[in-house]
C-alpha cells in the first residue's frame, strides 16, 4: 500500500483552477518533494491531502484512508507543519510542548518522555526555558517539526519548513527529516530551495496547478544526458545580463549569480568546439567556459522555460 495515493486531484476557486488533475504516489518511508514557484498550487494540494479543504474532483488516499470521504479520520494519522506553524510565541519551549501534548491527548508520562526525545534529537536542550518568541528561526522550525511529530504520525506534511532559516539550520533540519525517513515515516515536503530537493527520493514539479515533471533527482537530470550544460562568463556583467533568458537555436541562457548557465542544443559537443561556435555566433570574446553537472535548478528552469515557450 502506498503512503499517499492521489489521482485526478483538482481544485477550482470560481473559474480559476488552482490544482489541475494532479497525481501523487508516495511510498512508505519515502521523502517526496513537491516543488514549484509561488502560487503554483502546493499549499492548496497539501490542504486537500490533509483534509482541510475538499477537492473539486479526484481521489485521495493517505495511509489507506479515503480523505475525501473521511477528512477527520486522516488527521489522527498525520502530522502537518504549515507555513505559518502555530507555536505560541509567549510560551516557553517546554510550555509549548506540554500544551500541544495535551491537545494531542497524550498522558503526562508520554509528554515527558517525548520532551526528553525532542530535547536530545532536535537540538532543543539549551532552549527549554526560553520564550518561543526569542528563538532563532532555525530552532523555532525544529521545535515546530518536533511538535508535529509528538503523536507519532506515520506521514508528515511539511509546507516550506525551512524558509527563513540560515543554511546551517536548513542542513540540520534535513538531517532530522532523513532520520525520520530511515525510521519509516513518509514525508511530503514543499520547498523553494531546489538544492534541498536533492535530499528527496522522488520529486514532482508543479507549475500553474499542473505536474510538469516527476522522478528521482537522478532521473530528472537525465534530460541533460546528451545535451551539455556550460557555465559561461563573457567578462562583462552587462552582456551576461543581456543574454539572461535569451533563446537561440544553438543554446539558451540563464543567469546564475554573475555568470550564465548555457543549455546547449547541440548533442554531445566538446567544450572547445562549443567555445568556437559560441564566440562566432555571438561575435564576442569568452572569459571562461566550462562544462558543469546539472543541478535540479537547471532542470526546473528548463522545464518552466519549455512550458512558457
Ligand atoms: P506559495 O509558495 O506562494 O505558498 P503555492 O504553490 O503554495 O504558493 P497556493 O497557495 O496553493 O500556491 O495557491 C495556488 C493559487 O490558488 C494561487 O494563485 C492562489 O492565489 C490561489 N488560491 C489559493 N487559495 C485560494 C482561495 N481560497 N480562493 C481563491 N484563490 C485561491
mmCIF file of C-alpha atoms and ligand atoms in Angstrom:
data_model
loop_
_atom_site.group_PDB
_atom_site.id
_atom_site.type_symbol
_atom_site.label_atom_id
_atom_site.label_comp_id
_atom_site.label_asym_id
_atom_site.label_seq_id
_atom_site.Cartn_x
_atom_site.Cartn_y
_atom_site.Cartn_z
ATOM 1 C CA UNK A 1 0.000 0.000 0.000
ATOM 2 C CA UNK A 2 1.218 3.488 -0.829
ATOM 3 C CA UNK A 3 1.538 6.092 1.951
ATOM 4 C CA UNK A 4 -0.050 8.699 -0.320
ATOM 5 C CA UNK A 5 -2.087 7.818 -3.394
ATOM 6 C CA UNK A 6 -3.662 10.718 -5.263
ATOM 7 C CA UNK A 7 -5.256 10.725 -8.724
ATOM 8 C CA UNK A 8 -7.037 13.352 -10.795
ATOM 9 C CA UNK A 9 -6.866 15.901 -7.959
ATOM 10 C CA UNK A 10 -8.422 19.196 -8.976
ATOM 11 C CA UNK A 11 -9.348 22.352 -7.053
ATOM 12 C CA UNK A 12 -11.320 25.203 -8.554
ATOM 13 C CA UNK A 13 -11.838 28.586 -6.916
ATOM 14 C CA UNK A 14 -14.676 30.003 -9.035
ATOM 15 C CA UNK A 15 -13.402 29.874 -12.624
ATOM 16 C CA UNK A 16 -9.777 29.619 -11.564
ATOM 17 C CA UNK A 17 -8.171 26.150 -11.463
ATOM 18 C CA UNK A 18 -5.517 26.194 -8.705
ATOM 19 C CA UNK A 19 -4.753 22.444 -8.883
ATOM 20 C CA UNK A 20 -5.332 20.638 -12.146
ATOM 21 C CA UNK A 21 -5.578 16.849 -12.437
ATOM 22 C CA UNK A 22 -2.629 16.148 -10.143
ATOM 23 C CA UNK A 23 -1.306 12.642 -9.482
ATOM 24 C CA UNK A 24 0.938 11.873 -6.481
ATOM 25 C CA UNK A 25 2.256 8.459 -5.434
ATOM 26 C CA UNK A 26 4.452 8.269 -2.322
ATOM 27 C CA UNK A 27 5.876 5.008 -0.997
ATOM 28 C CA UNK A 28 6.147 4.315 2.709
ATOM 29 C CA UNK A 29 9.252 5.866 4.268
ATOM 30 C CA UNK A 30 9.907 7.974 1.168
ATOM 31 C CA UNK A 31 10.785 11.686 1.130
ATOM 32 C CA UNK A 32 8.651 13.262 -1.583
ATOM 33 C CA UNK A 33 9.449 16.815 -2.698
ATOM 34 C CA UNK A 34 6.697 18.962 -4.177
ATOM 35 C CA UNK A 35 8.370 21.856 -5.941
ATOM 36 C CA UNK A 36 7.032 24.909 -7.640
ATOM 37 C CA UNK A 37 7.108 28.698 -7.729
ATOM 38 C CA UNK A 38 4.865 30.944 -5.624
ATOM 39 C CA UNK A 39 1.220 30.357 -6.435
ATOM 40 C CA UNK A 40 1.889 27.058 -8.264
ATOM 41 C CA UNK A 41 -0.647 25.164 -6.144
ATOM 42 C CA UNK A 42 1.492 23.473 -3.466
ATOM 43 C CA UNK A 43 -0.317 24.653 -0.327
ATOM 44 C CA UNK A 44 -3.744 24.064 -1.895
ATOM 45 C CA UNK A 45 -2.677 20.469 -2.649
ATOM 46 C CA UNK A 46 -1.399 19.932 0.920
ATOM 47 C CA UNK A 47 -4.647 21.331 2.337
ATOM 48 C CA UNK A 48 -6.657 18.815 0.295
ATOM 49 C CA UNK A 49 -4.376 15.917 1.260
ATOM 50 C CA UNK A 50 -4.688 16.754 4.957
ATOM 51 C CA UNK A 51 -8.483 17.077 4.812
ATOM 52 C CA UNK A 52 -8.526 20.834 5.488
ATOM 53 C CA UNK A 53 -10.328 21.685 2.254
ATOM 54 C CA UNK A 54 -12.236 19.388 -0.045
ATOM 55 C CA UNK A 55 -11.227 18.867 -3.675
ATOM 56 C CA UNK A 56 -13.446 19.768 -6.618
ATOM 57 C CA UNK A 57 -12.540 16.389 -8.129
ATOM 58 C CA UNK A 58 -10.209 13.456 -7.625
ATOM 59 C CA UNK A 59 -9.307 10.676 -5.254
ATOM 60 C CA UNK A 60 -7.037 10.980 -2.206
ATOM 61 C CA UNK A 61 -5.862 8.061 -0.082
ATOM 62 C CA UNK A 62 -3.479 8.798 2.798
ATOM 63 C CA UNK A 63 -2.307 5.793 4.818
ATOM 64 C CA UNK A 64 -5.172 3.888 3.202
ATOM 65 C CA UNK A 65 -7.799 6.388 4.409
ATOM 66 C CA UNK A 66 -10.170 7.883 1.857
ATOM 67 C CA UNK A 67 -9.608 11.561 2.724
ATOM 68 C CA UNK A 68 -12.478 12.814 0.545
ATOM 69 C CA UNK A 69 -14.936 10.661 2.495
ATOM 70 C CA UNK A 70 -13.272 10.813 5.927
ATOM 71 C CA UNK A 71 -11.373 14.119 6.226
ATOM 72 C CA UNK A 72 -11.408 13.989 10.046
ATOM 73 C CA UNK A 73 -10.066 10.459 10.305
ATOM 74 C CA UNK A 74 -6.858 11.251 8.425
ATOM 75 C CA UNK A 75 -5.910 13.996 10.896
ATOM 76 C CA UNK A 76 -5.154 11.428 13.625
ATOM 77 C CA UNK A 77 -2.657 9.675 11.358
ATOM 78 C CA UNK A 78 -0.696 12.602 10.008
ATOM 79 C CA UNK A 79 1.462 15.493 11.133
ATOM 80 C CA UNK A 80 1.142 18.831 9.346
ATOM 81 C CA UNK A 81 3.579 21.709 9.688
ATOM 82 C CA UNK A 82 2.028 24.634 7.852
ATOM 83 C CA UNK A 83 3.904 27.671 6.522
ATOM 84 C CA UNK A 84 2.722 29.699 9.491
ATOM 85 C CA UNK A 85 3.213 26.964 12.070
ATOM 86 C CA UNK A 86 1.091 27.640 15.116
ATOM 87 C CA UNK A 87 3.523 27.790 18.028
ATOM 88 C CA UNK A 88 2.620 30.075 20.918
ATOM 89 C CA UNK A 89 5.248 32.799 20.990
ATOM 90 C CA UNK A 90 4.520 33.851 24.575
ATOM 91 C CA UNK A 91 5.080 30.321 25.914
ATOM 92 C CA UNK A 92 8.482 28.765 26.550
ATOM 93 C CA UNK A 93 9.694 25.793 24.523
ATOM 94 C CA UNK A 94 8.731 23.441 27.362
ATOM 95 C CA UNK A 95 5.293 25.042 27.780
ATOM 96 C CA UNK A 96 4.582 24.705 24.058
ATOM 97 C CA UNK A 97 5.472 21.001 24.187
ATOM 98 C CA UNK A 98 3.240 20.492 27.257
ATOM 99 C CA UNK A 99 0.390 22.400 25.618
ATOM 100 C CA UNK A 100 0.436 20.536 22.313
ATOM 101 C CA UNK A 101 0.962 17.209 24.098
ATOM 102 C CA UNK A 102 -2.325 17.791 25.934
ATOM 103 C CA UNK A 103 -4.070 18.880 22.715
ATOM 104 C CA UNK A 104 -2.972 15.567 21.180
ATOM 105 C CA UNK A 105 -4.386 13.799 24.271
ATOM 106 C CA UNK A 106 -1.018 12.372 25.388
ATOM 107 C CA UNK A 107 -0.513 11.279 29.031
ATOM 108 C CA UNK A 108 1.857 13.276 31.282
ATOM 109 C CA UNK A 109 4.265 10.317 31.227
ATOM 110 C CA UNK A 110 4.218 10.252 27.414
ATOM 111 C CA UNK A 111 4.631 14.047 27.226
ATOM 112 C CA UNK A 112 7.691 13.854 29.499
ATOM 113 C CA UNK A 113 9.348 11.048 27.550
ATOM 114 C CA UNK A 114 8.612 12.853 24.264
ATOM 115 C CA UNK A 115 10.101 16.022 25.740
ATOM 116 C CA UNK A 116 13.371 14.239 26.508
ATOM 117 C CA UNK A 117 13.385 12.793 22.975
ATOM 118 C CA UNK A 118 12.741 16.224 21.451
ATOM 119 C CA UNK A 119 15.444 17.954 23.525
ATOM 120 C CA UNK A 120 18.018 15.358 22.549
ATOM 121 C CA UNK A 121 17.137 14.750 18.909
ATOM 122 C CA UNK A 122 16.058 18.201 17.809
ATOM 123 C CA UNK A 123 18.867 20.241 19.402
ATOM 124 C CA UNK A 124 16.476 21.952 21.818
ATOM 125 C CA UNK A 125 18.289 21.097 25.067
ATOM 126 C CA UNK A 126 19.634 24.565 25.815
ATOM 127 C CA UNK A 127 16.422 26.350 24.878
ATOM 128 C CA UNK A 128 13.758 24.685 27.040
ATOM 129 C CA UNK A 129 13.054 27.688 29.267
ATOM 130 C CA UNK A 130 13.332 30.360 26.549
ATOM 131 C CA UNK A 131 10.230 32.070 25.203
ATOM 132 C CA UNK A 132 9.462 30.791 21.705
ATOM 133 C CA UNK A 133 9.479 34.385 20.522
ATOM 134 C CA UNK A 134 13.169 34.648 21.426
ATOM 135 C CA UNK A 135 14.277 31.558 19.492
ATOM 136 C CA UNK A 136 16.369 31.774 16.319
ATOM 137 C CA UNK A 137 14.276 30.863 13.240
ATOM 138 C CA UNK A 138 16.037 27.522 12.693
ATOM 139 C CA UNK A 139 15.388 26.392 16.294
ATOM 140 C CA UNK A 140 11.760 27.528 16.082
ATOM 141 C CA UNK A 141 11.323 25.437 12.932
ATOM 142 C CA UNK A 142 12.838 22.375 14.628
ATOM 143 C CA UNK A 143 10.507 22.878 17.601
ATOM 144 C CA UNK A 144 7.533 23.137 15.220
ATOM 145 C CA UNK A 145 8.622 19.934 13.468
ATOM 146 C CA UNK A 146 9.115 18.177 16.819
ATOM 147 C CA UNK A 147 5.621 19.177 17.940
ATOM 148 C CA UNK A 148 4.215 17.983 14.603
ATOM 149 C CA UNK A 149 5.685 14.552 15.435
ATOM 150 C CA UNK A 150 4.547 14.281 19.078
ATOM 151 C CA UNK A 151 1.656 11.930 18.351
ATOM 152 C CA UNK A 152 3.975 9.717 16.252
ATOM 153 C CA UNK A 153 2.354 10.160 12.837
ATOM 154 C CA UNK A 154 3.457 7.815 10.066
ATOM 155 C CA UNK A 155 3.086 10.513 7.403
ATOM 156 C CA UNK A 156 4.110 14.161 7.759
ATOM 157 C CA UNK A 157 3.334 17.125 5.539
ATOM 158 C CA UNK A 158 5.814 19.983 5.704
ATOM 159 C CA UNK A 159 4.938 23.186 3.853
ATOM 160 C CA UNK A 160 8.137 25.150 3.206
ATOM 161 C CA UNK A 161 9.568 24.147 6.576
ATOM 162 C CA UNK A 162 12.970 25.788 6.051
ATOM 163 C CA UNK A 163 12.000 29.175 4.636
ATOM 164 C CA UNK A 164 13.748 31.974 6.509
ATOM 165 C CA UNK A 165 16.351 29.676 8.096
ATOM 166 C CA UNK A 166 20.098 30.011 7.549
ATOM 167 C CA UNK A 167 21.969 27.329 5.514
ATOM 168 C CA UNK A 168 23.348 25.521 8.595
ATOM 169 C CA UNK A 169 19.895 25.318 10.237
ATOM 170 C CA UNK A 170 18.439 24.105 6.949
ATOM 171 C CA UNK A 171 21.036 21.354 6.705
ATOM 172 C CA UNK A 172 20.336 20.300 10.334
ATOM 173 C CA UNK A 173 16.620 20.298 9.605
ATOM 174 C CA UNK A 174 17.121 17.981 6.634
ATOM 175 C CA UNK A 175 19.210 15.612 8.747
ATOM 176 C CA UNK A 176 16.177 15.262 11.035
ATOM 177 C CA UNK A 177 13.903 14.637 8.026
ATOM 178 C CA UNK A 178 16.260 11.947 6.709
ATOM 179 C CA UNK A 179 16.329 10.275 10.126
ATOM 180 C CA UNK A 180 12.503 10.238 10.118
ATOM 181 C CA UNK A 181 12.511 8.596 6.723
ATOM 182 C CA UNK A 182 15.037 5.965 7.901
ATOM 183 C CA UNK A 183 12.573 5.191 10.704
ATOM 184 C CA UNK A 184 9.791 4.539 8.176
ATOM 185 C CA UNK A 185 7.988 7.906 8.327
ATOM 186 C CA UNK A 186 6.802 9.155 4.919
ATOM 187 C CA UNK A 187 7.488 12.832 4.285
ATOM 188 C CA UNK A 188 5.661 15.127 1.848
ATOM 189 C CA UNK A 189 7.621 18.377 1.717
ATOM 190 C CA UNK A 190 7.404 21.581 -0.292
ATOM 191 C CA UNK A 191 10.382 23.869 -0.698
ATOM 192 C CA UNK A 192 11.609 26.797 -2.730
ATOM 193 C CA UNK A 193 15.214 25.725 -2.263
ATOM 194 C CA UNK A 194 15.932 23.452 -5.179
ATOM 195 C CA UNK A 195 19.260 22.276 -3.757
ATOM 196 C CA UNK A 196 17.264 20.879 -0.803
ATOM 197 C CA UNK A 197 15.266 18.732 -3.196
ATOM 198 C CA UNK A 198 18.441 16.669 -3.701
ATOM 199 C CA UNK A 199 17.587 15.041 -0.347
ATOM 200 C CA UNK A 200 14.263 13.743 -1.719
ATOM 201 C CA UNK A 201 13.750 10.210 -3.066
ATOM 202 C CA UNK A 202 11.238 11.478 -5.578
ATOM 203 C CA UNK A 203 10.109 14.874 -6.795
ATOM 204 C CA UNK A 204 7.256 16.434 -8.719
ATOM 205 C CA UNK A 205 7.420 19.892 -10.270
ATOM 206 C CA UNK A 206 4.110 21.746 -10.214
ATOM 207 C CA UNK A 207 3.550 24.734 -12.489
ATOM 208 C CA UNK A 208 0.268 26.668 -12.720
ATOM 209 C CA UNK A 209 -1.532 23.806 -10.991
ATOM 210 C CA UNK A 210 -0.200 21.044 -13.277
ATOM 211 C CA UNK A 211 2.532 18.477 -12.704
ATOM 212 C CA UNK A 212 5.104 19.148 -15.414
ATOM 213 C CA UNK A 213 7.807 16.635 -14.418
ATOM 214 C CA UNK A 214 8.422 13.886 -11.911
ATOM 215 C CA UNK A 215 11.067 11.357 -10.916
ATOM 216 C CA UNK A 216 14.096 10.944 -8.679
ATOM 217 C CA UNK A 217 16.728 13.734 -8.795
ATOM 218 C CA UNK A 218 18.942 11.456 -10.926
ATOM 219 C CA UNK A 219 16.125 10.599 -13.348
ATOM 220 C CA UNK A 220 15.146 14.252 -13.739
ATOM 221 C CA UNK A 221 18.699 15.283 -14.558
ATOM 222 C CA UNK A 222 18.780 12.765 -17.415
ATOM 223 C CA UNK A 223 17.149 15.375 -19.675
ATOM 224 C CA UNK A 224 20.675 16.805 -19.919
ATOM 225 C CA UNK A 225 22.364 13.467 -20.593
ATOM 226 C CA UNK A 226 23.069 14.176 -24.280
ATOM 227 C CA UNK A 227 22.988 17.967 -24.220
ATOM 228 C CA UNK A 228 25.719 19.529 -22.097
ATOM 229 C CA UNK A 229 25.402 22.492 -19.765
ATOM 230 C CA UNK A 230 28.177 25.073 -19.670
ATOM 231 C CA UNK A 231 28.905 27.789 -17.190
ATOM 232 C CA UNK A 232 29.985 30.802 -19.182
ATOM 233 C CA UNK A 233 31.271 34.257 -18.348
ATOM 234 C CA UNK A 234 31.656 36.818 -21.154
ATOM 235 C CA UNK A 235 33.650 39.060 -18.834
ATOM 236 C CA UNK A 236 31.051 41.808 -18.955
ATOM 237 C CA UNK A 237 28.245 41.844 -16.343
ATOM 238 C CA UNK A 238 26.122 43.912 -18.760
ATOM 239 C CA UNK A 239 26.487 41.378 -21.577
ATOM 240 C CA UNK A 240 25.874 38.442 -19.207
ATOM 241 C CA UNK A 241 22.735 40.187 -18.002
ATOM 242 C CA UNK A 242 21.649 40.982 -21.577
ATOM 243 C CA UNK A 243 21.862 37.286 -22.531
ATOM 244 C CA UNK A 244 19.913 36.061 -19.476
ATOM 245 C CA UNK A 245 16.686 34.406 -20.614
ATOM 246 C CA UNK A 246 17.640 34.619 -24.319
ATOM 247 C CA UNK A 247 16.960 31.603 -26.550
ATOM 248 C CA UNK A 248 18.891 30.770 -29.723
ATOM 249 C CA UNK A 249 18.808 27.732 -31.992
ATOM 250 C CA UNK A 250 22.210 26.646 -30.566
ATOM 251 C CA UNK A 251 21.650 27.419 -26.847
ATOM 252 C CA UNK A 252 19.612 29.118 -24.101
ATOM 253 C CA UNK A 253 20.995 31.222 -21.262
ATOM 254 C CA UNK A 254 20.013 31.723 -17.635
ATOM 255 C CA UNK A 255 21.760 33.890 -15.059
ATOM 256 C CA UNK A 256 23.232 32.064 -12.050
ATOM 257 C CA UNK A 257 24.949 34.563 -9.753
ATOM 258 C CA UNK A 258 27.033 36.787 -12.039
ATOM 259 C CA UNK A 259 27.681 34.052 -14.628
ATOM 260 C CA UNK A 260 25.413 32.291 -17.103
ATOM 261 C CA UNK A 261 24.303 28.721 -17.430
ATOM 262 C CA UNK A 262 24.158 27.858 -21.080
ATOM 263 C CA UNK A 263 21.853 24.975 -22.073
ATOM 264 C CA UNK A 264 23.417 23.683 -25.233
ATOM 265 C CA UNK A 265 21.152 22.480 -28.053
ATOM 266 C CA UNK A 266 23.941 20.561 -29.770
ATOM 267 C CA UNK A 267 24.319 16.918 -28.937
ATOM 268 C CA UNK A 268 27.499 15.838 -27.084
ATOM 269 C CA UNK A 269 29.549 18.815 -28.292
ATOM 270 C CA UNK A 270 33.029 19.253 -26.745
ATOM 271 C CA UNK A 271 33.917 22.346 -24.691
ATOM 272 C CA UNK A 272 36.490 23.505 -27.240
ATOM 273 C CA UNK A 273 34.134 23.115 -30.222
ATOM 274 C CA UNK A 274 31.385 24.907 -28.353
ATOM 275 C CA UNK A 275 33.714 27.760 -27.374
ATOM 276 C CA UNK A 276 34.416 28.402 -31.088
ATOM 277 C CA UNK A 277 30.723 28.180 -32.052
ATOM 278 C CA UNK A 278 29.631 30.474 -29.227
ATOM 279 C CA UNK A 279 32.274 33.057 -29.954
ATOM 280 C CA UNK A 280 31.372 33.097 -33.670
ATOM 281 C CA UNK A 281 27.595 33.150 -33.216
ATOM 282 C CA UNK A 282 27.633 35.929 -30.625
ATOM 283 C CA UNK A 283 30.593 37.790 -32.124
ATOM 284 C CA UNK A 284 32.250 38.219 -28.749
ATOM 285 C CA UNK A 285 35.124 37.038 -26.570
ATOM 286 C CA UNK A 286 34.607 34.482 -23.820
ATOM 287 C CA UNK A 287 36.341 34.958 -20.471
ATOM 288 C CA UNK A 288 35.589 31.473 -19.151
ATOM 289 C CA UNK A 289 33.650 28.430 -20.276
ATOM 290 C CA UNK A 290 33.392 25.046 -18.546
ATOM 291 C CA UNK A 291 31.107 22.039 -18.681
ATOM 292 C CA UNK A 292 29.128 21.596 -15.457
ATOM 293 C CA UNK A 293 26.887 18.948 -13.916
ATOM 294 C CA UNK A 294 23.200 19.863 -13.998
ATOM 295 C CA UNK A 295 21.557 20.904 -10.741
ATOM 296 C CA UNK A 296 17.851 20.499 -10.012
ATOM 297 C CA UNK A 297 17.574 24.245 -10.531
ATOM 298 C CA UNK A 298 18.792 23.730 -14.122
ATOM 299 C CA UNK A 299 16.173 21.012 -14.579
ATOM 300 C CA UNK A 300 13.418 23.224 -13.151
ATOM 301 C CA UNK A 301 14.407 26.288 -15.222
ATOM 302 C CA UNK A 302 14.483 24.125 -18.337
ATOM 303 C CA UNK A 303 11.026 22.643 -17.781
ATOM 304 C CA UNK A 304 9.494 26.035 -16.992
ATOM 305 C CA UNK A 305 11.151 27.632 -19.989
ATOM 306 C CA UNK A 306 9.903 24.921 -22.372
ATOM 307 C CA UNK A 307 6.391 25.281 -20.866
ATOM 308 C CA UNK A 308 6.404 29.034 -21.369
ATOM 309 C CA UNK A 309 7.782 28.769 -24.925
HETATM 310 P P1 LIG B 1 3.257 29.773 -2.188
HETATM 311 O O1 LIG B 1 4.614 29.180 -2.318
HETATM 312 O O2 LIG B 1 3.236 31.228 -2.504
HETATM 313 O O3 LIG B 1 2.554 29.438 -0.920
HETATM 314 P P2 LIG B 1 1.659 27.761 -3.532
HETATM 315 O O4 LIG B 1 2.297 26.951 -4.603
HETATM 316 O O5 LIG B 1 1.524 27.118 -2.198
HETATM 317 O O6 LIG B 1 2.412 29.139 -3.396
HETATM 318 P P3 LIG B 1 -1.188 28.098 -3.399
HETATM 319 O O7 LIG B 1 -1.203 28.804 -2.094
HETATM 320 O O8 LIG B 1 -1.622 26.682 -3.420
HETATM 321 O O9 LIG B 1 0.254 28.198 -4.074
HETATM 322 O O10 LIG B 1 -2.085 28.923 -4.416
HETATM 323 C C1 LIG B 1 -2.317 28.490 -5.773
HETATM 324 C C2 LIG B 1 -3.204 29.510 -6.442
HETATM 325 O O11 LIG B 1 -4.524 29.410 -5.913
HETATM 326 C C3 LIG B 1 -2.755 30.952 -6.240
HETATM 327 O O12 LIG B 1 -2.977 31.645 -7.452
HETATM 328 C C4 LIG B 1 -3.668 31.457 -5.147
HETATM 329 O O13 LIG B 1 -3.881 32.847 -5.264
HETATM 330 C C5 LIG B 1 -4.948 30.672 -5.434
HETATM 331 N N1 LIG B 1 -5.753 30.448 -4.224
HETATM 332 C C6 LIG B 1 -5.379 29.791 -3.123
HETATM 333 N N2 LIG B 1 -6.356 29.760 -2.200
HETATM 334 C C7 LIG B 1 -7.396 30.430 -2.752
HETATM 335 C C8 LIG B 1 -8.750 30.752 -2.326
HETATM 336 N N3 LIG B 1 -9.182 30.362 -1.140
HETATM 337 N N4 LIG B 1 -9.525 31.456 -3.170
HETATM 338 C C9 LIG B 1 -9.082 31.844 -4.393
HETATM 339 N N5 LIG B 1 -7.844 31.573 -4.881
HETATM 340 C C10 LIG B 1 -7.016 30.873 -4.065
#
